[in-house]
Tab-separated table of C-alpha atoms and ligand atoms in Angstrom:
chain	number	residue	atom	x	y	z
A	1	MET	CA	30.616	-53.159	205.629
A	2	LEU	CA	28.039	-51.436	203.452
A	3	LYS	CA	28.874	-47.877	202.511
A	4	ALA	CA	26.339	-45.138	203.350
A	5	ALA	CA	24.599	-43.694	200.277
A	6	MET	CA	27.208	-41.982	198.127
A	7	GLN	CA	26.999	-38.178	197.997
A	8	TYR	CA	28.610	-36.845	194.846
A	9	CYS	CA	30.595	-33.634	195.415
A	10	TYR	CA	29.861	-31.472	192.393
A	11	ALA	CA	31.537	-28.159	191.640
A	12	THR	CA	29.473	-25.182	192.784
A	13	ARG	CA	29.029	-24.073	189.171
A	14	MET	CA	26.681	-27.015	188.669
A	15	GLU	CA	24.210	-25.270	190.986
A	16	THR	CA	24.072	-22.171	188.812
A	17	THR	CA	23.870	-23.818	185.403
A	18	PRO	CA	20.329	-24.336	184.093
A	19	ARG	CA	19.689	-27.738	182.493
A	20	SER	CA	18.736	-27.208	178.918
A	21	PHE	CA	15.037	-26.503	179.119
A	22	ILE	CA	14.873	-27.092	175.373
A	23	ARG	CA	16.212	-30.648	175.723
A	24	GLU	CA	13.689	-31.350	178.465
A	25	ILE	CA	10.894	-30.067	176.247
A	26	LEU	CA	12.122	-31.923	173.197
A	27	LYS	CA	11.672	-35.175	175.135
A	28	VAL	CA	7.942	-34.401	175.317
A	29	THR	CA	7.832	-33.587	171.636
A	30	GLU	CA	9.502	-36.707	170.260
A	31	LYS	CA	6.219	-38.437	169.279
A	32	PRO	CA	5.939	-38.513	165.463
A	33	GLU	CA	2.397	-37.078	165.525
A	34	MET	CA	3.570	-34.034	167.509
A	35	ILE	CA	3.762	-30.878	165.377
A	36	SER	CA	6.698	-29.227	167.063
A	37	PHE	CA	7.526	-25.545	166.760
A	38	ALA	CA	9.582	-25.906	169.949
A	39	GLY	CA	12.979	-27.087	168.735
A	40	GLY	CA	15.576	-25.172	166.774
A	41	LEU	CA	16.295	-27.653	164.026
A	42	PRO	CA	17.122	-26.718	160.430
A	43	ASN	CA	15.117	-28.331	157.617
A	44	PRO	CA	16.831	-31.716	156.999
A	45	ASP	CA	15.524	-31.878	153.407
A	46	LEU	CA	18.057	-29.138	152.680
A	47	PHE	CA	21.113	-31.036	153.926
A	48	PRO	CA	23.339	-31.762	150.911
A	49	VAL	CA	23.343	-35.471	151.780
A	50	GLU	CA	24.380	-36.921	148.417
A	51	GLU	CA	27.122	-34.388	147.849
A	52	LEU	CA	28.524	-34.952	151.346
A	53	ALA	CA	28.381	-38.741	150.930
A	54	GLU	CA	30.398	-38.502	147.729
A	55	ILE	CA	32.924	-36.115	149.266
A	56	ALA	CA	33.261	-38.159	152.465
A	57	ARG	CA	34.122	-41.263	150.436
A	58	ASP	CA	36.665	-39.286	148.407
A	59	VAL	CA	38.220	-37.620	151.434
A	60	ILE	CA	38.698	-40.836	153.388
A	61	GLY	CA	39.821	-42.753	150.291
A	62	GLY	CA	42.155	-40.027	148.985
A	63	GLU	CA	43.356	-37.975	151.962
A	64	GLY	CA	42.449	-40.398	154.749
A	65	LYS	CA	45.876	-40.417	156.369
A	66	LYS	CA	45.695	-36.643	156.851
A	67	ALA	CA	41.983	-36.318	157.455
A	68	LEU	CA	42.036	-38.957	160.210
A	69	GLN	CA	45.245	-37.796	161.916
A	70	TYR	CA	45.627	-35.312	164.805
A	71	SER	CA	45.769	-31.804	163.462
A	72	THR	CA	46.430	-28.163	164.369
A	73	THR	CA	44.313	-26.292	166.918
A	74	GLU	CA	43.755	-23.308	164.598
A	75	GLY	CA	42.092	-25.426	161.922
A	76	HIS	CA	42.332	-26.616	158.321
A	77	PRO	CA	43.912	-23.797	156.222
A	78	PRO	CA	41.544	-24.039	153.188
A	79	LEU	CA	38.555	-23.669	155.507
A	80	ARG	CA	40.047	-20.633	157.250
A	81	GLU	CA	40.808	-19.149	153.829
A	82	TRP	CA	37.213	-19.648	152.653
A	83	ILE	CA	35.793	-17.960	155.754
A	84	ALA	CA	38.152	-14.971	155.490
A	85	ALA	CA	37.361	-14.553	151.779
A	86	ARG	CA	33.620	-14.696	152.471
A	87	TYR	CA	33.887	-11.951	155.098
A	88	LYS	CA	35.741	-9.844	152.545
A	89	LYS	CA	33.281	-10.505	149.737
A	90	TYR	CA	29.984	-10.089	151.593
A	91	TYR	CA	30.818	-7.844	154.525
A	92	HIS	CA	33.797	-5.959	153.020
A	93	MET	CA	35.819	-6.711	156.152
A	94	ASP	CA	39.560	-6.990	156.124
A	95	VAL	CA	39.938	-10.467	157.614
A	96	SER	CA	42.904	-12.766	157.040
A	97	PRO	CA	42.817	-16.576	157.414
A	98	GLU	CA	45.044	-16.208	160.519
A	99	ASP	CA	42.199	-14.318	162.232
A	100	ILE	CA	40.017	-17.451	162.144
A	101	LEU	CA	39.977	-20.308	164.669
A	102	ILE	CA	37.889	-23.331	163.668
A	103	THR	CA	35.688	-24.707	166.474
A	104	ASN	CA	33.434	-27.713	166.954
A	105	GLY	CA	30.313	-25.606	166.336
A	106	SER	CA	29.646	-22.065	167.483
A	107	GLN	CA	28.351	-23.459	170.759
A	108	GLN	CA	31.975	-24.339	171.489
A	109	SER	CA	32.976	-20.815	170.483
A	110	LEU	CA	30.662	-19.513	173.224
A	111	ASP	CA	32.168	-21.891	175.777
A	112	LEU	CA	35.649	-20.650	174.847
A	113	VAL	CA	34.460	-17.037	175.244
A	114	GLY	CA	33.254	-17.945	178.746
A	115	LYS	CA	36.543	-19.655	179.631
A	116	VAL	CA	38.682	-16.768	178.434
A	117	PHE	CA	36.647	-13.830	179.780
A	118	ILE	CA	34.453	-14.806	182.752
A	119	ASN	CA	35.551	-15.041	186.382
A	120	GLN	CA	33.072	-15.897	189.117
A	121	GLY	CA	30.873	-12.794	189.431
A	122	SER	CA	32.134	-11.095	186.257
A	123	PRO	CA	29.513	-8.746	184.809
A	124	VAL	CA	28.238	-9.905	181.406
A	125	ALA	CA	25.647	-8.002	179.341
A	126	ILE	CA	23.229	-10.022	177.232
A	127	GLU	CA	20.092	-9.352	175.191
A	128	ARG	CA	16.693	-9.836	176.853
A	129	PRO	CA	15.452	-12.290	175.670
A	130	GLY	CA	18.852	-13.927	175.062
A	131	TYR	CA	20.048	-17.102	173.356
A	132	LEU	CA	19.557	-19.983	175.777
A	133	GLY	CA	22.666	-21.860	174.598
A	134	ALA	CA	24.785	-18.818	175.425
A	135	ILE	CA	23.125	-18.398	178.822
A	136	GLN	CA	23.986	-22.032	179.532
A	137	ALA	CA	27.538	-21.849	178.195
A	138	PHE	CA	28.353	-18.672	180.147
A	139	SER	CA	26.559	-19.805	183.326
A	140	LEU	CA	29.197	-22.523	183.815
A	141	TYR	CA	31.668	-19.722	184.578
A	142	GLU	CA	29.290	-18.080	187.090
A	143	PRO	CA	28.940	-14.523	185.725
A	144	ARG	CA	26.467	-11.871	186.854
A	145	PHE	CA	24.157	-11.295	183.908
A	146	HIS	CA	22.867	-7.812	183.055
A	147	ALA	CA	19.956	-7.958	180.651
A	148	VAL	CA	19.536	-5.418	177.849
A	149	PRO	CA	15.946	-5.381	176.529
A	150	LEU	CA	15.765	-6.153	172.818
A	151	GLY	CA	13.317	-4.037	170.806
A	152	ALA	CA	12.146	-4.430	167.220
A	153	ALA	CA	15.285	-2.675	165.893
A	154	GLY	CA	17.937	-3.774	168.385
A	155	PRO	CA	19.075	-3.474	172.013
A	156	ASP	CA	17.687	-0.688	174.198
A	157	ILE	CA	20.408	1.952	173.960
A	158	PRO	CA	19.786	3.839	177.264
A	159	THR	CA	19.830	0.540	179.219
A	160	LEU	CA	22.994	-0.603	177.473
A	161	THR	CA	24.654	2.765	178.104
A	162	GLY	CA	23.755	2.572	181.814
A	163	ILE	CA	25.077	-0.992	182.158
A	164	MET	CA	28.288	-0.082	180.363
A	165	LYS	CA	28.884	2.858	182.710
A	166	LYS	CA	27.842	1.290	186.001
A	167	GLN	CA	28.664	-2.402	185.610
A	168	ARG	CA	31.552	-2.279	183.133
A	169	PRO	CA	30.759	-5.705	181.676
A	170	VAL	CA	33.610	-7.854	180.386
A	171	PHE	CA	31.562	-8.330	177.239
A	172	PHE	CA	28.184	-7.672	175.667
A	173	TYR	CA	26.895	-10.746	173.831
A	174	GLY	CA	24.353	-10.229	171.042
A	175	ILE	CA	23.019	-11.694	167.808
A	176	PRO	CA	22.484	-8.788	165.376
A	177	ASN	CA	21.100	-10.989	162.563
A	178	SER	CA	17.794	-12.876	163.020
A	179	GLN	CA	18.262	-13.345	166.715
A	180	ASN	CA	17.519	-16.612	168.487
A	181	PRO	CA	14.940	-16.590	170.072
A	182	SER	CA	13.176	-13.420	168.884
A	183	GLY	CA	13.922	-13.307	165.143
A	184	VAL	CA	14.867	-9.610	165.542
A	185	THR	CA	17.518	-8.099	163.228
A	186	TRP	CA	19.278	-5.018	164.582
A	187	SER	CA	18.996	-1.972	162.297
A	188	GLN	CA	22.106	-0.348	160.835
A	189	GLU	CA	21.611	2.607	163.175
A	190	SER	CA	21.412	0.313	166.187
A	191	ARG	CA	24.658	-1.445	165.205
A	192	ARG	CA	26.411	1.901	164.853
A	193	GLU	CA	25.116	3.093	168.230
A	194	VAL	CA	26.169	-0.103	170.030
A	195	ALA	CA	29.638	0.144	168.482
A	196	GLU	CA	29.889	3.817	169.518
A	197	ILE	CA	28.919	3.038	173.120
A	198	ALA	CA	31.442	0.201	173.314
A	199	ALA	CA	34.220	2.219	171.669
A	200	ASP	CA	34.862	4.279	174.809
A	201	THR	CA	34.989	1.256	177.111
A	202	GLN	CA	37.021	-1.862	177.901
A	203	THR	CA	34.008	-4.038	177.029
A	204	ILE	CA	34.373	-6.581	174.224
A	205	LEU	CA	31.418	-7.135	171.881
A	206	VAL	CA	30.694	-10.810	171.227
A	207	GLU	CA	28.815	-10.901	167.938
A	208	ASP	CA	27.128	-14.245	167.264
A	209	ASP	CA	26.401	-14.472	163.540
A	210	ALA	CA	24.902	-17.961	163.374
A	211	TYR	CA	22.100	-16.723	161.072
A	212	GLY	CA	23.805	-14.009	158.993
A	213	GLU	CA	23.552	-16.052	155.778
A	214	ILE	CA	19.901	-16.995	156.360
A	215	ARG	CA	18.406	-13.671	155.344
A	216	PHE	CA	15.322	-13.639	153.148
A	217	ASN	CA	14.203	-9.994	153.367
A	218	GLY	CA	16.274	-6.842	152.979
A	219	VAL	CA	20.008	-6.498	152.528
A	220	HIS	CA	22.951	-7.743	154.590
A	221	LEU	CA	23.823	-5.117	157.193
A	222	PRO	CA	27.364	-4.346	158.407
A	223	PRO	CA	28.516	-6.511	161.317
A	224	LEU	CA	29.599	-4.868	164.579
A	225	ARG	CA	33.083	-6.049	163.705
A	226	SER	CA	33.190	-3.743	160.710
A	227	PHE	CA	32.873	-0.752	163.093
A	228	LEU	CA	35.282	-1.984	165.789
A	229	PRO	CA	37.610	-4.704	164.445
A	230	ASP	CA	39.865	-4.655	167.533
A	231	GLN	CA	37.050	-4.957	170.026
A	232	VAL	CA	34.734	-7.560	168.501
A	233	VAL	CA	34.839	-11.328	168.751
A	234	MET	CA	32.649	-12.705	165.983
A	235	THR	CA	31.363	-16.264	165.862
A	236	GLY	CA	30.037	-18.153	162.848
A	237	SER	CA	28.655	-21.589	162.065
A	238	PHE	CA	28.238	-24.127	159.275
A	239	SER	CA	25.217	-25.625	161.069
A	240	LYS	CA	22.593	-23.535	159.304
A	241	ILE	CA	24.202	-23.430	155.850
A	242	ILE	CA	25.425	-27.052	155.583
A	243	ALA	CA	24.453	-29.364	158.469
A	244	PRO	CA	24.624	-29.135	162.283
A	245	GLY	CA	25.713	-32.762	162.727
A	246	LEU	CA	29.108	-31.873	161.246
A	247	ARG	CA	29.638	-29.712	164.401
A	248	MET	CA	31.655	-27.003	162.756
A	249	GLY	CA	31.911	-23.300	163.476
A	250	TRP	CA	34.538	-20.630	163.945
A	251	ILE	CA	35.714	-17.590	165.868
A	252	CYS	CA	37.063	-14.472	164.185
A	253	ALA	CA	38.959	-12.433	166.758
A	254	PRO	CA	41.748	-9.871	167.110
A	255	ARG	CA	45.143	-11.543	167.288
A	256	GLU	CA	45.809	-11.222	171.012
A	257	ILE	CA	42.412	-12.635	171.973
A	258	ARG	CA	42.696	-15.365	169.359
A	259	GLU	CA	45.892	-16.623	170.934
A	260	GLN	CA	44.059	-16.947	174.252
A	261	PHE	CA	41.306	-18.939	172.524
A	262	VAL	CA	43.907	-21.243	170.959
A	263	THR	CA	45.458	-21.873	174.382
A	264	VAL	CA	42.151	-22.770	176.040
A	265	LYS	CA	40.973	-24.827	173.080
A	266	GLN	CA	44.136	-26.930	173.321
A	267	GLY	CA	43.160	-27.780	176.871
A	268	THR	CA	39.562	-28.437	175.852
A	269	ASP	CA	39.887	-30.757	172.847
A	270	LEU	CA	43.255	-30.202	171.090
A	271	HIS	CA	41.542	-29.353	167.791
A	272	SER	CA	38.231	-29.481	165.959
A	273	ASN	CA	37.070	-32.566	164.088
A	274	ILE	CA	39.513	-32.627	161.192
A	275	LEU	CA	37.491	-35.059	159.072
A	276	SER	CA	34.522	-32.664	159.136
A	277	GLN	CA	36.863	-29.801	158.252
A	278	HIS	CA	38.195	-31.635	155.170
A	279	ILE	CA	34.678	-32.580	154.049
A	280	ILE	CA	33.325	-29.044	154.458
A	281	ALA	CA	36.327	-27.460	152.719
A	282	ARG	CA	35.821	-29.776	149.742
A	283	PHE	CA	32.078	-29.076	149.661
A	284	LEU	CA	32.713	-25.330	149.640
A	285	SER	CA	35.255	-25.541	146.834
A	286	GLU	CA	33.421	-28.046	144.615
A	287	PHE	CA	29.760	-27.065	144.892
A	288	PRO	CA	28.072	-23.712	144.234
A	289	VAL	CA	27.470	-22.781	147.853
A	290	ASP	CA	25.599	-19.564	147.044
A	291	VAL	CA	23.020	-21.559	145.076
A	292	HIS	CA	22.704	-23.921	148.027
A	293	ILE	CA	22.259	-21.058	150.512
A	294	ARG	CA	19.684	-19.410	148.238
A	295	ARG	CA	17.679	-22.657	148.277
A	296	ILE	CA	17.756	-22.624	152.082
A	297	THR	CA	16.711	-18.986	152.384
A	298	GLU	CA	13.939	-19.358	149.794
A	299	THR	CA	12.553	-22.398	151.575
A	300	TYR	CA	12.706	-20.718	155.011
A	301	HIS	CA	11.063	-17.642	153.536
A	302	ARG	CA	8.149	-19.784	152.326
A	303	GLN	CA	7.895	-21.604	155.672
A	304	CYS	CA	8.014	-18.305	157.573
A	305	SER	CA	5.384	-16.659	155.337
A	306	CYS	CA	3.173	-19.728	155.698
A	307	MET	CA	3.389	-19.477	159.491
A	308	ILE	CA	2.662	-15.737	159.488
A	309	GLN	CA	-0.382	-16.216	157.240
A	310	ALA	CA	-1.668	-19.053	159.443
A	311	ILE	CA	-1.186	-16.877	162.529
A	312	GLN	CA	-3.123	-14.023	160.920
A	313	ASP	CA	-5.918	-16.460	160.068
A	314	SER	CA	-6.260	-18.069	163.470
A	315	PHE	CA	-4.575	-16.291	166.415
A	316	PRO	CA	-6.538	-13.836	168.579
A	317	LYS	CA	-5.633	-10.267	167.571
A	318	CYS	CA	-4.252	-9.501	171.039
A	319	VAL	CA	-1.376	-11.934	170.466
A	320	ALA	CA	1.498	-9.925	168.958
A	321	CYS	CA	3.854	-11.667	166.519
A	322	ASN	CA	6.836	-10.275	164.662
A	323	ARG	CA	7.833	-10.712	161.011
A	324	PRO	CA	11.470	-11.859	160.883
A	325	ASP	CA	13.795	-10.994	157.985
A	326	GLY	CA	15.648	-14.275	158.283
A	327	GLY	CA	16.668	-17.133	160.549
A	328	MET	CA	14.412	-19.889	161.823
A	329	PHE	CA	12.193	-18.339	164.517
A	330	LEU	CA	9.428	-15.908	165.165
A	331	TRP	CA	8.355	-14.517	168.487
A	332	ALA	CA	4.859	-14.182	169.890
A	333	GLU	CA	3.583	-12.376	172.986
A	334	MET	CA	0.237	-12.881	174.669
A	335	PRO	CA	-1.179	-10.097	176.835
A	336	GLU	CA	0.584	-9.520	180.201
A	337	GLY	CA	-0.509	-11.983	182.864
A	338	CYS	CA	-0.855	-14.925	180.462
A	339	SER	CA	1.400	-17.931	180.861
A	340	SER	CA	3.051	-19.639	177.909
A	341	MET	CA	3.800	-22.573	180.257
A	342	LYS	CA	0.048	-23.089	180.554
A	343	LEU	CA	-0.391	-22.670	176.820
A	344	PHE	CA	2.409	-25.214	176.313
A	345	GLU	CA	0.514	-27.809	178.379
A	346	ARG	CA	-2.734	-27.175	176.525
A	347	ALA	CA	-1.010	-27.273	173.132
A	348	VAL	CA	0.873	-30.500	173.890
A	349	ALA	CA	-2.451	-32.153	174.694
A	350	ARG	CA	-3.409	-31.264	171.074
A	351	ASP	CA	-0.052	-32.586	169.761
A	352	VAL	CA	1.444	-29.162	169.123
A	353	ALA	CA	4.567	-27.891	170.893
A	354	ILE	CA	5.778	-24.326	171.393
A	355	LEU	CA	8.776	-23.090	173.359
A	356	PRO	CA	7.782	-20.903	176.328
A	357	GLY	CA	9.905	-17.750	176.531
A	358	VAL	CA	10.854	-17.953	180.223
A	359	PRO	CA	14.303	-19.624	179.926
A	360	PHE	CA	15.490	-16.867	177.586
A	361	TYR	CA	15.269	-14.275	180.377
A	362	THR	CA	18.264	-14.085	182.727
A	363	ASP	CA	16.406	-11.764	185.121
A	364	GLY	CA	12.970	-13.375	185.218
A	365	GLY	CA	9.910	-12.346	183.243
A	366	GLY	CA	8.867	-13.278	179.740
A	367	LEU	CA	6.092	-15.569	181.000
A	368	ASN	CA	3.664	-14.362	178.321
A	369	SER	CA	6.093	-14.945	175.436
A	370	MET	CA	6.948	-17.903	173.214
A	371	ARG	CA	9.324	-18.862	170.413
A	372	LEU	CA	7.981	-20.547	167.289
A	373	ASN	CA	10.332	-22.407	164.944
A	374	PHE	CA	9.237	-22.503	161.308
A	375	SER	CA	12.168	-24.281	159.609
A	376	ASN	CA	11.505	-27.821	160.762
A	377	GLN	CA	7.880	-28.459	159.716
A	378	PRO	CA	6.432	-28.781	156.203
A	379	GLU	CA	3.884	-26.130	155.257
A	380	ASP	CA	0.776	-28.322	155.674
A	381	ARG	CA	1.848	-29.164	159.234
A	382	ILE	CA	2.654	-25.501	159.949
A	383	ARG	CA	-0.903	-24.559	158.896
A	384	GLU	CA	-2.480	-27.371	160.921
A	385	GLY	CA	-0.316	-26.787	164.017
A	386	ILE	CA	-0.960	-23.035	164.038
A	387	ARG	CA	-4.686	-23.633	163.527
A	388	ARG	CA	-4.792	-25.877	166.624
A	389	LEU	CA	-2.635	-23.435	168.567
A	390	GLY	CA	-4.999	-20.610	167.581
A	391	GLU	CA	-7.963	-22.592	168.920
A	392	GLU	CA	-6.154	-23.226	172.195
A	393	LEU	CA	-5.183	-19.551	172.443
A	394	HIS	CA	-8.820	-18.465	171.997
A	395	LEU	CA	-9.956	-20.942	174.668
A	396	TYR	CA	-7.148	-20.005	177.034
A	397	LEU	CA	-7.636	-16.244	176.669
A	398	GLU	CA	-11.386	-16.591	177.250
A	399	ASP	CA	-10.706	-18.541	180.464
A	400	PRO	CA	-10.919	-15.950	183.267
A	401	ASP	CA	-8.395	-17.977	185.291
A	402	HIS	CA	-5.718	-17.707	182.592
A	403	GLY	CA	-3.327	-15.528	184.558
A	404	GLY	CA	-3.338	-17.625	187.734
B	1	PLP	C1	22.418	-17.916	168.036
B	1	PLP	C2	23.052	-19.253	168.044
B	1	PLP	N1	24.350	-19.349	168.329
B	1	PLP	C3	24.974	-20.532	168.349
B	1	PLP	C4	24.288	-21.707	168.076
B	1	PLP	C5	25.018	-23.004	168.131
B	1	PLP	O1	25.253	-23.458	166.830
B	1	PLP	P1	26.303	-24.547	166.442
B	1	PLP	O2	25.528	-25.650	165.815
B	1	PLP	O3	27.219	-23.879	165.464
B	1	PLP	O4	27.038	-24.984	167.665
B	1	PLP	C6	22.927	-21.667	167.779
B	1	PLP	C7	22.172	-22.894	167.525
B	1	PLP	O5	21.005	-22.941	167.313
B	1	PLP	C8	22.288	-20.395	167.773
B	1	PLP	O6	20.985	-20.281	167.518
């Protein structure tokens, strides 16, 4: 007998987890002629391809039996040592290699944070706009999000204070350096204030530092962890300073929390890709990584400046754009009532893609905003893409029906 149409019985969490809007959009932008500012890809010309090829051959040839074997959950000791030493050198933080857990990219770090801290309905505070990958990772654990508006210098302090008092979130997740999506860097004052507010509470601060090294203006500011070492879980990544395909990141956390992360990571994947860990550790010890990072930041600085100049030349003056100090994105806002979804459709018809701001808002809103990525297009294409986008913006803003 034929079976009736199969009905798959998914877990309820699948109803609350947004599909990655970015992946859906990237499908539209795959055509080679498309000038895409929509994705979040680093500049592939800066991947140290030859160096990694040489090291990979050496690692497999020389240490293959170790580098291809199962390994420890905590991670490859030389890599943990490098990360701890870097925190000491650049951020003057007292971090030991034991404080570091190596993960398969900082996206996994966020998933582990969700697993360890979120119950169904747990209050979680997050920047508004917030990083979409974090919204997705946390949503799987069905929290209640409380959005903290992000201004030009950091999170809105009165809102954060109110949420801390009334909602008592299990954690506040933020990206103090060159935030994704907005490009905002929190000021030193803002970091101090956030740490002070958290200090009197049971709320953990989850500090995502994916872009800390990619700073092209100003000086490195103290991480939240330097104010509250026992209350901050910090995440880092090799994706932006070496290559994202290696899928390698880390968590730096107080001992008790770290042990919880180790337990859940064992259940998730036993350990992070040990071959990648060996390759990265060798790269870091054999090549001048600061020179490499300087090349990345200088290139992104040029790409960012090129985009800002092109925007000044061609966008209507009522479209507000910021001037990031680092990272890979800048943020633009049209007047209230405009729709970046509509602009997206018009731009795609001209072979230019932007990322509408809507999915970055956990409480709705943001329709007039968009994220523009500058790291993944050469300067001539940035100029051409922004010129076309400027033309579409002028046409769209002149259209009396634009807010409909
Ligand atoms: C703020 C932020 N956190 C985490 C990630 C994930 O990075 P990874 O490649 O280390 O998983 C990204 C990726 O773009 C990001 O922008």
